[in-house]
mmCIF file of C-alpha atoms in Angstrom:
data_model
loop_
_atom_site.group_PDB
_atom_site.id
_atom_site.type_symbol
_atom_site.label_atom_id
_atom_site.label_comp_id
_atom_site.label_asym_id
_atom_site.label_seq_id
_atom_site.Cartn_x
_atom_site.Cartn_y
_atom_site.Cartn_z
ATOM 1 C CA MET A 14 5.653 50.457 101.176
ATOM 2 C CA SER A 15 5.290 54.193 101.740
ATOM 3 C CA ILE A 16 8.132 55.895 103.593
ATOM 4 C CA THR A 17 8.398 59.541 104.528
ATOM 5 C CA THR A 18 11.789 60.805 105.747
ATOM 6 C CA LYS A 19 13.205 63.996 107.020
ATOM 7 C CA SER A 20 16.242 64.995 108.961
ATOM 8 C CA ALA A 21 15.762 65.086 112.718
ATOM 9 C CA GLU A 22 14.288 68.446 113.669
ATOM 10 C CA LEU A 23 14.285 69.269 117.381
ATOM 11 C CA GLU A 24 11.437 71.468 118.577
ATOM 12 C CA CYS A 25 10.795 72.551 122.127
ATOM 13 C CA ASN A 26 8.068 74.234 124.103
ATOM 14 C CA THR A 27 7.160 74.457 127.701
ATOM 15 C CA GLU A 28 4.075 72.225 127.371
ATOM 16 C CA GLY A 29 5.211 69.373 125.161
ATOM 17 C CA GLY A 30 8.954 69.251 125.849
ATOM 18 C CA CYS A 31 11.137 68.326 122.881
ATOM 19 C CA ASP A 32 10.414 65.947 120.004
ATOM 20 C CA ALA A 33 12.498 64.713 117.137
ATOM 21 C CA ILE A 34 10.919 62.759 114.282
ATOM 22 C CA GLU A 35 13.621 61.055 112.173
ATOM 23 C CA LEU A 36 11.437 58.833 109.999
ATOM 24 C CA VAL A 37 7.803 57.989 109.409
ATOM 25 C CA ILE A 38 7.035 54.512 108.050
ATOM 26 C CA THR A 39 3.726 53.335 106.662
ATOM 27 C CA PRO A 40 3.809 49.509 106.627
ATOM 28 C CA ARG A 41 3.382 47.397 103.491
ATOM 29 C CA SER A 42 0.730 44.673 103.385
ATOM 30 C CA THR A 43 2.070 41.106 103.176
ATOM 31 C CA ASP A 44 -0.204 38.302 102.196
ATOM 32 C CA LEU A 45 0.029 35.163 104.356
ATOM 33 C CA GLY A 46 -2.714 33.138 102.626
ATOM 34 C CA ASP A 47 -5.885 33.330 104.726
ATOM 35 C CA PHE A 48 -5.062 36.802 105.968
ATOM 36 C CA SER A 49 -2.510 39.608 105.574
ATOM 37 C CA VAL A 50 -0.223 41.483 107.942
ATOM 38 C CA ARG A 51 1.185 44.981 107.999
ATOM 39 C CA ARG A 52 4.949 44.768 107.990
ATOM 40 C CA THR A 53 6.911 47.805 109.217
ATOM 41 C CA LEU A 54 10.369 46.448 109.965
ATOM 42 C CA PRO A 55 12.670 45.802 108.223
ATOM 43 C CA ASN A 56 12.401 48.223 105.310
ATOM 44 C CA LYS A 57 14.802 49.882 102.905
ATOM 45 C CA GLU A 58 15.142 53.055 104.974
ATOM 46 C CA ARG A 59 15.435 51.449 108.388
ATOM 47 C CA GLN A 60 16.448 47.901 109.169
ATOM 48 C CA MET A 61 16.312 47.972 112.968
ATOM 49 C CA VAL A 62 15.233 50.026 115.999
ATOM 50 C CA GLY A 63 17.446 48.998 118.859
ATOM 51 C CA PRO A 64 17.507 45.186 118.710
ATOM 52 C CA TRP A 65 14.131 45.014 116.978
ATOM 53 C CA ILE A 66 14.513 43.894 113.335
ATOM 54 C CA PHE A 67 11.002 42.667 112.502
ATOM 55 C CA PHE A 68 7.621 44.180 113.301
ATOM 56 C CA ASP A 69 4.323 42.714 112.021
ATOM 57 C CA HIS A 70 0.792 43.801 112.882
ATOM 58 C CA MET A 71 -1.615 40.879 112.393
ATOM 59 C CA GLY A 72 -5.228 41.710 111.791
ATOM 60 C CA PRO A 73 -7.688 42.386 113.160
ATOM 61 C CA ALA A 74 -8.821 39.410 111.060
ATOM 62 C CA ASP A 75 -12.154 37.567 111.374
ATOM 63 C CA PHE A 76 -12.153 33.929 110.352
ATOM 64 C CA PRO A 77 -15.082 31.595 109.645
ATOM 65 C CA ALA A 78 -15.091 28.126 111.149
ATOM 66 C CA ASP A 79 -12.261 25.890 109.856
ATOM 67 C CA LYS A 80 -10.179 28.848 108.705
ATOM 68 C CA GLY A 81 -7.491 30.710 110.584
ATOM 69 C CA ILE A 82 -3.803 30.663 111.575
ATOM 70 C CA SER A 83 -1.947 27.524 110.453
ATOM 71 C CA VAL A 84 1.746 28.339 110.073
ATOM 72 C CA ARG A 85 3.630 25.152 109.396
ATOM 73 C CA PRO A 86 6.938 24.324 111.078
ATOM 74 C CA HIS A 87 9.794 26.621 110.049
ATOM 75 C CA PRO A 88 13.292 27.413 111.420
ATOM 76 C CA HIS A 89 15.006 30.419 112.994
ATOM 77 C CA ILE A 90 18.557 31.201 114.069
ATOM 78 C CA ASN A 91 20.363 33.937 116.021
ATOM 79 C CA LEU A 92 17.237 35.838 117.099
ATOM 80 C CA ALA A 93 14.364 35.817 119.536
ATOM 81 C CA THR A 94 10.690 36.141 118.624
ATOM 82 C CA VAL A 95 8.004 37.910 120.668
ATOM 83 C CA THR A 96 4.280 37.274 120.166
ATOM 84 C CA TYR A 97 1.707 39.547 121.736
ATOM 85 C CA LEU A 98 -2.040 39.368 121.130
ATOM 86 C CA PHE A 99 -4.829 41.920 121.575
ATOM 87 C CA GLU A 100 -7.561 39.420 120.649
ATOM 88 C CA GLY A 101 -7.806 35.693 119.912
ATOM 89 C CA GLU A 102 -5.224 33.000 120.581
ATOM 90 C CA ILE A 103 -2.400 31.052 118.926
ATOM 91 C CA LEU A 104 -1.097 27.576 119.766
ATOM 92 C CA HIS A 105 2.721 27.553 119.807
ATOM 93 C CA ARG A 106 4.696 24.341 119.418
ATOM 94 C CA ASP A 107 8.479 23.996 118.954
ATOM 95 C CA SER A 108 11.366 21.544 118.654
ATOM 96 C CA LEU A 109 12.097 21.841 122.391
ATOM 97 C CA GLY A 110 8.767 20.243 123.092
ATOM 98 C CA SER A 111 7.056 23.504 124.162
ATOM 99 C CA LYS A 112 3.299 23.560 123.650
ATOM 100 C CA GLN A 113 1.734 26.820 124.788
ATOM 101 C CA THR A 114 -1.531 28.624 124.076
ATOM 102 C CA ILE A 115 -0.907 32.398 123.711
ATOM 103 C CA THR A 116 -3.826 34.542 124.886
ATOM 104 C CA PRO A 117 -4.255 38.331 124.978
ATOM 105 C CA GLY A 118 -1.784 40.145 127.211
ATOM 106 C CA ASP A 119 0.675 37.257 127.418
ATOM 107 C CA ILE A 120 4.293 37.494 126.255
ATOM 108 C CA ASN A 121 5.726 34.530 124.360
ATOM 109 C CA LEU A 122 9.520 34.736 124.030
ATOM 110 C CA MET A 123 11.150 32.130 121.844
ATOM 111 C CA VAL A 124 14.951 32.290 121.724
ATOM 112 C CA ALA A 125 16.232 30.671 118.572
ATOM 113 C CA GLY A 126 19.966 30.875 119.384
ATOM 114 C CA LYS A 127 21.843 28.195 117.365
ATOM 115 C CA GLY A 128 18.575 26.971 115.931
ATOM 116 C CA ILE A 129 14.915 26.169 116.625
ATOM 117 C CA VAL A 130 11.865 25.155 114.661
ATOM 118 C CA HIS A 131 8.286 26.110 115.594
ATOM 119 C CA SER A 132 4.729 26.173 114.277
ATOM 120 C CA GLU A 133 1.785 28.463 114.965
ATOM 121 C CA ARG A 134 -1.595 26.865 114.807
ATOM 122 C CA GLU A 135 -5.007 26.990 116.549
ATOM 123 C CA ARG A 136 -6.667 24.673 118.977
ATOM 124 C CA PRO A 137 -9.537 22.722 117.369
ATOM 125 C CA GLU A 138 -12.108 24.314 119.669
ATOM 126 C CA VAL A 139 -11.000 27.746 118.403
ATOM 127 C CA ASN A 140 -10.646 26.810 114.715
ATOM 128 C CA GLY A 141 -14.008 25.026 114.683
ATOM 129 C CA VAL A 142 -15.991 28.217 115.218
ATOM 130 C CA PRO A 143 -15.908 31.759 113.852
ATOM 131 C CA HIS A 144 -13.091 33.636 115.595
ATOM 132 C CA ARG A 145 -10.835 36.731 115.494
ATOM 133 C CA LEU A 146 -7.142 37.327 115.704
ATOM 134 C CA HIS A 147 -5.321 40.579 116.371
ATOM 135 C CA GLY A 148 -1.836 41.182 117.629
ATOM 136 C CA LEU A 149 1.811 41.971 117.014
ATOM 137 C CA GLN A 150 4.766 39.723 116.228
ATOM 138 C CA LEU A 151 8.288 40.998 116.582
ATOM 139 C CA TRP A 152 11.822 39.637 116.161
ATOM 140 C CA MET A 153 14.812 40.898 118.042
ATOM 141 C CA ALA A 154 18.429 40.312 117.044
ATOM 142 C CA LEU A 155 20.642 38.760 119.670
ATOM 143 C CA PRO A 156 24.005 40.360 120.536
ATOM 144 C CA GLU A 157 26.866 38.596 118.784
ATOM 145 C CA GLU A 158 28.009 36.875 121.968
ATOM 146 C CA PHE A 159 24.523 35.278 122.413
ATOM 147 C CA GLU A 160 23.692 34.385 118.811
ATOM 148 C CA GLU A 161 24.737 30.752 119.183
ATOM 149 C CA ILE A 162 23.322 30.043 122.665
ATOM 150 C CA ASP A 163 21.077 27.008 123.213
ATOM 151 C CA PRO A 164 17.479 27.695 122.095
ATOM 152 C CA ALA A 165 14.924 28.382 124.817
ATOM 153 C CA PHE A 166 11.245 29.171 125.274
ATOM 154 C CA TYR A 167 9.722 31.465 127.891
ATOM 155 C CA HIS A 168 5.979 32.203 128.496
ATOM 156 C CA TYR A 169 4.836 35.112 130.691
ATOM 157 C CA PRO A 170 1.145 35.227 131.461
ATOM 158 C CA SER A 171 -0.644 38.550 131.298
ATOM 159 C CA ARG A 172 -0.979 38.772 135.080
ATOM 160 C CA ASP A 173 2.885 38.840 135.428
ATOM 161 C CA ILE A 174 3.354 41.882 133.171
ATOM 162 C CA PRO A 175 3.615 45.095 135.177
ATOM 163 C CA ALA A 176 1.021 47.810 134.583
ATOM 164 C CA ALA A 177 0.424 51.342 135.804
ATOM 165 C CA THR A 178 -1.674 54.426 135.120
ATOM 166 C CA ILE A 179 0.399 57.513 134.261
ATOM 167 C CA ASP A 180 -1.467 60.833 133.950
ATOM 168 C CA GLY A 181 -4.637 58.801 133.409
ATOM 169 C CA VAL A 182 -3.063 56.630 130.673
ATOM 170 C CA SER A 183 -3.144 52.861 131.149
ATOM 171 C CA LEU A 184 0.162 51.283 130.115
ATOM 172 C CA ARG A 185 2.165 48.063 130.497
ATOM 173 C CA VAL A 186 5.902 47.582 130.352
ATOM 174 C CA LEU A 187 6.127 44.397 128.332
ATOM 175 C CA ILE A 188 9.945 44.259 128.119
ATOM 176 C CA GLY A 189 12.562 46.372 129.860
ATOM 177 C CA ASP A 190 12.015 49.057 132.509
ATOM 178 C CA ALA A 191 10.198 52.367 132.380
ATOM 179 C CA TYR A 192 7.807 54.469 134.419
ATOM 180 C CA GLY A 193 9.114 52.783 137.583
ATOM 181 C CA LEU A 194 8.083 49.365 136.321
ATOM 182 C CA VAL A 195 10.413 46.417 135.527
ATOM 183 C CA SER A 196 9.225 43.611 133.275
ATOM 184 C CA PRO A 197 10.184 40.021 134.181
ATOM 185 C CA VAL A 198 10.721 39.109 130.510
ATOM 186 C CA LYS A 199 14.263 37.934 129.827
ATOM 187 C CA THR A 200 16.501 40.263 127.803
ATOM 188 C CA TYR A 201 19.947 39.914 126.266
ATOM 189 C CA SER A 202 20.644 43.636 125.697
ATOM 190 C CA ASP A 203 18.969 46.921 126.616
ATOM 191 C CA THR A 204 15.465 46.443 125.214
ATOM 192 C CA LEU A 205 12.213 48.394 125.525
ATOM 193 C CA TYR A 206 8.683 47.355 124.616
ATOM 194 C CA ILE A 207 5.700 49.275 126.053
ATOM 195 C CA GLU A 208 2.051 49.343 125.179
ATOM 196 C CA ALA A 209 -0.403 52.040 126.224
ATOM 197 C CA ASP A 210 -4.078 52.917 125.669
ATOM 198 C CA LEU A 211 -4.897 56.603 125.417
ATOM 199 C CA GLN A 212 -8.359 58.123 125.386
ATOM 200 C CA THR A 213 -9.000 61.123 123.157
ATOM 201 C CA GLY A 214 -7.230 64.190 124.603
ATOM 202 C CA GLN A 215 -4.934 62.255 126.896
ATOM 203 C CA ARG A 216 -1.164 62.893 126.797
ATOM 204 C CA LEU A 217 1.844 60.777 127.634
ATOM 205 C CA GLU A 218 5.527 61.537 127.893
ATOM 206 C CA LEU A 219 7.402 58.727 126.167
ATOM 207 C CA ALA A 220 10.090 56.701 127.874
ATOM 208 C CA ASN A 221 13.653 57.187 126.626
ATOM 209 C CA ALA A 222 15.976 54.713 124.924
ATOM 210 C CA GLU A 223 19.107 54.830 122.825
ATOM 211 C CA GLU A 224 16.882 54.075 119.835
ATOM 212 C CA ARG A 225 13.081 53.986 119.824
ATOM 213 C CA ALA A 226 10.026 54.004 117.626
ATOM 214 C CA LEU A 227 6.327 54.612 118.271
ATOM 215 C CA TYR A 228 3.670 52.531 116.421
ATOM 216 C CA VAL A 229 0.021 53.421 116.331
ATOM 217 C CA ALA A 230 -1.895 50.122 116.416
ATOM 218 C CA LYS A 231 -5.225 51.943 116.665
ATOM 219 C CA GLY A 232 -6.408 55.575 116.538
ATOM 220 C CA GLN A 233 -4.511 58.745 115.799
ATOM 221 C CA LEU A 234 -1.946 60.888 117.711
ATOM 222 C CA LYS A 235 -0.333 64.265 117.614
ATOM 223 C CA LEU A 236 3.361 64.767 118.373
ATOM 224 C CA LYS A 237 3.744 68.510 118.551
ATOM 225 C CA ASP A 238 2.000 69.617 115.290
ATOM 226 C CA LYS A 239 2.693 66.375 113.463
ATOM 227 C CA VAL A 240 -0.269 63.996 113.016
ATOM 228 C CA ILE A 241 0.567 60.272 113.387
ATOM 229 C CA ASN A 242 -2.007 58.126 111.676
ATOM 230 C CA GLN A 243 -3.175 54.637 112.458
ATOM 231 C CA TYR A 244 -0.618 51.927 111.440
ATOM 232 C CA ASP A 245 2.244 54.480 111.100
ATOM 233 C CA MET A 246 5.518 53.936 112.848
ATOM 234 C CA VAL A 247 7.517 57.061 113.915
ATOM 235 C CA VAL A 248 11.260 56.584 114.518
ATOM 236 C CA LEU A 249 12.387 59.116 117.159
ATOM 237 C CA SER A 250 15.708 60.569 118.152
ATOM 238 C CA GLU A 251 17.050 60.455 121.732
ATOM 239 C CA ALA A 252 15.364 63.782 122.569
ATOM 240 C CA GLU A 253 13.904 63.888 126.082
ATOM 241 C CA GLY A 254 10.487 65.095 126.992
ATOM 242 C CA VAL A 255 8.661 63.787 123.884
ATOM 243 C CA VAL A 256 4.944 64.061 124.516
ATOM 244 C CA ILE A 257 2.160 62.511 122.479
ATOM 245 C CA GLU A 258 -1.513 63.484 122.504
ATOM 246 C CA ALA A 259 -4.368 61.247 121.375
ATOM 247 C CA THR A 260 -6.687 62.901 118.871
ATOM 248 C CA GLN A 261 -8.753 59.670 118.877
ATOM 249 C CA ASP A 262 -8.947 56.731 121.301
ATOM 250 C CA SER A 263 -5.606 55.080 120.576
ATOM 251 C CA ARG A 264 -3.429 52.032 121.311
ATOM 252 C CA ILE A 265 0.324 52.397 120.895
ATOM 253 C CA ALA A 266 3.454 50.304 121.035
ATOM 254 C CA LEU A 267 6.813 51.871 121.915
ATOM 255 C CA ILE A 268 9.804 49.791 121.034
ATOM 256 C CA GLY A 269 13.488 50.418 121.295
ATOM 257 C CA GLY A 270 16.778 49.742 123.021
ATOM 258 C CA LYS A 271 20.521 49.478 122.310
ATOM 259 C CA ASN A 272 21.833 49.585 118.755
ATOM 260 C CA LEU A 273 23.395 46.137 118.071
ATOM 261 C CA GLY A 274 24.831 46.978 114.685
ATOM 262 C CA PRO A 275 23.639 45.741 111.258
ATOM 263 C CA ARG A 276 22.346 42.220 110.599
ATOM 264 C CA PHE A 277 21.926 40.045 107.552
ATOM 265 C CA ILE A 278 18.360 38.780 107.028
ATOM 266 C CA GLU A 279 17.055 36.186 104.621
ATOM 267 C CA TRP A 280 13.735 34.421 104.957
ATOM 268 C CA ASN A 281 13.450 33.396 108.659
ATOM 269 C CA PHE A 282 17.183 33.636 109.308
ATOM 270 C CA ILE A 283 18.952 36.615 110.944
ATOM 271 C CA SER A 284 22.627 36.745 111.822
ATOM 272 C CA SER A 285 25.614 39.086 112.123
ATOM 273 C CA ARG A 286 27.383 36.654 109.699
ATOM 274 C CA LYS A 287 26.230 36.045 106.143
ATOM 275 C CA GLU A 288 27.971 32.659 106.027
ATOM 276 C CA ARG A 289 25.880 31.548 109.039
ATOM 277 C CA ILE A 290 22.713 32.180 107.109
ATOM 278 C CA GLU A 291 24.023 30.167 104.179
ATOM 279 C CA GLN A 292 24.799 27.308 106.548
ATOM 280 C CA ALA A 293 21.272 27.490 108.036
ATOM 281 C CA LYS A 294 19.719 27.385 104.559
ATOM 282 C CA GLN A 295 21.718 24.272 103.649
ATOM 283 C CA ASP A 296 20.864 22.649 107.033
ATOM 284 C CA TRP A 297 17.110 23.247 106.455
ATOM 285 C CA LEU A 298 17.345 21.777 102.972
ATOM 286 C CA ALA A 299 19.212 18.738 104.290
ATOM 287 C CA GLY A 300 16.775 18.153 107.175
ATOM 288 C CA LYS A 301 19.303 18.773 109.865
ATOM 289 C CA PHE A 302 17.090 21.012 112.032
ATOM 290 C CA PRO A 303 15.108 19.234 114.777
ATOM 291 C CA LYS A 304 11.427 18.430 114.297
ATOM 292 C CA VAL A 305 8.514 20.257 116.041
ATOM 293 C CA ILE A 306 7.176 17.806 118.608
ATOM 294 C CA GLU A 307 3.584 16.812 117.860
ATOM 295 C CA ASP A 308 3.849 18.614 114.477
ATOM 296 C CA GLU A 309 6.500 16.515 112.694
ATOM 297 C CA VAL A 310 4.911 15.974 109.268
ATOM 298 C CA GLU A 311 4.453 19.369 107.579
ATOM 299 C CA PHE A 312 7.055 22.059 107.047
ATOM 300 C CA ILE A 313 7.652 25.258 105.070
ATOM 301 C CA PRO A 314 10.188 24.654 102.266
ATOM 302 C CA LEU A 315 13.091 27.073 101.783
ATOM 303 C CA PRO A 316 11.918 29.680 99.262
ATOM 304 C CA LYS A 317 13.677 29.536 95.899
#
């Protein structure tokens, strides 16, 4: 993992407003077997941005026939997962009985609460031919008062996600509210997740949040005189009027929201209480979590 840090420096001008870069993170590559992901959060310098505690960029990965995503059933507690695809599809199943194909532009929100198990596979008609997968997977911590709620699953098709064109820039408010748009996706605290596509030379003033970070999924940007390269995440201060400019055709994700305080994280378990994670580990070893419906045989063992 490569991490560049500097103290927040506030710079202002009449054209670009003010910007404050607190931290620049270059993700580390994590091998998942048939493909690898770029993992930006958590890292040793920054655990969370708002409620967001996990940020993976999957692909773009090209698979031959009979190869692809096949993540066996595994558990989560005290968090919510968000899956968002640019290309390809994933078949989600969980212990509530949910069975949902995720396609580009959809939002899949799985709320683990007191405990859920899910798998991520592919439909046979997808897996049986050459195919591509590209997208983001994020986890958000739940506020302490919601950590032990009943698990739930919500699917929002692409057509239900609000979109707008701001100064020529196409953007979507996936979670939260910004630019006069309000997402229908359920939240448990102040949460922000925006995607935007900028053509070379286009500029966009970023929405504000208590905490926020900008990720460049494709292309290259300038923030004042600072170049932000593809796959970099820039953690920003609360400065208003932050304007980015695309030096290449670019796709960005802006995440953020309310600071929920630190969390413990081990394997797939996140909680405000370390003893809760220990309990979840023992429950998984003892087979006390529910089974994924229609995917009851395989599972991922607890790492030693």
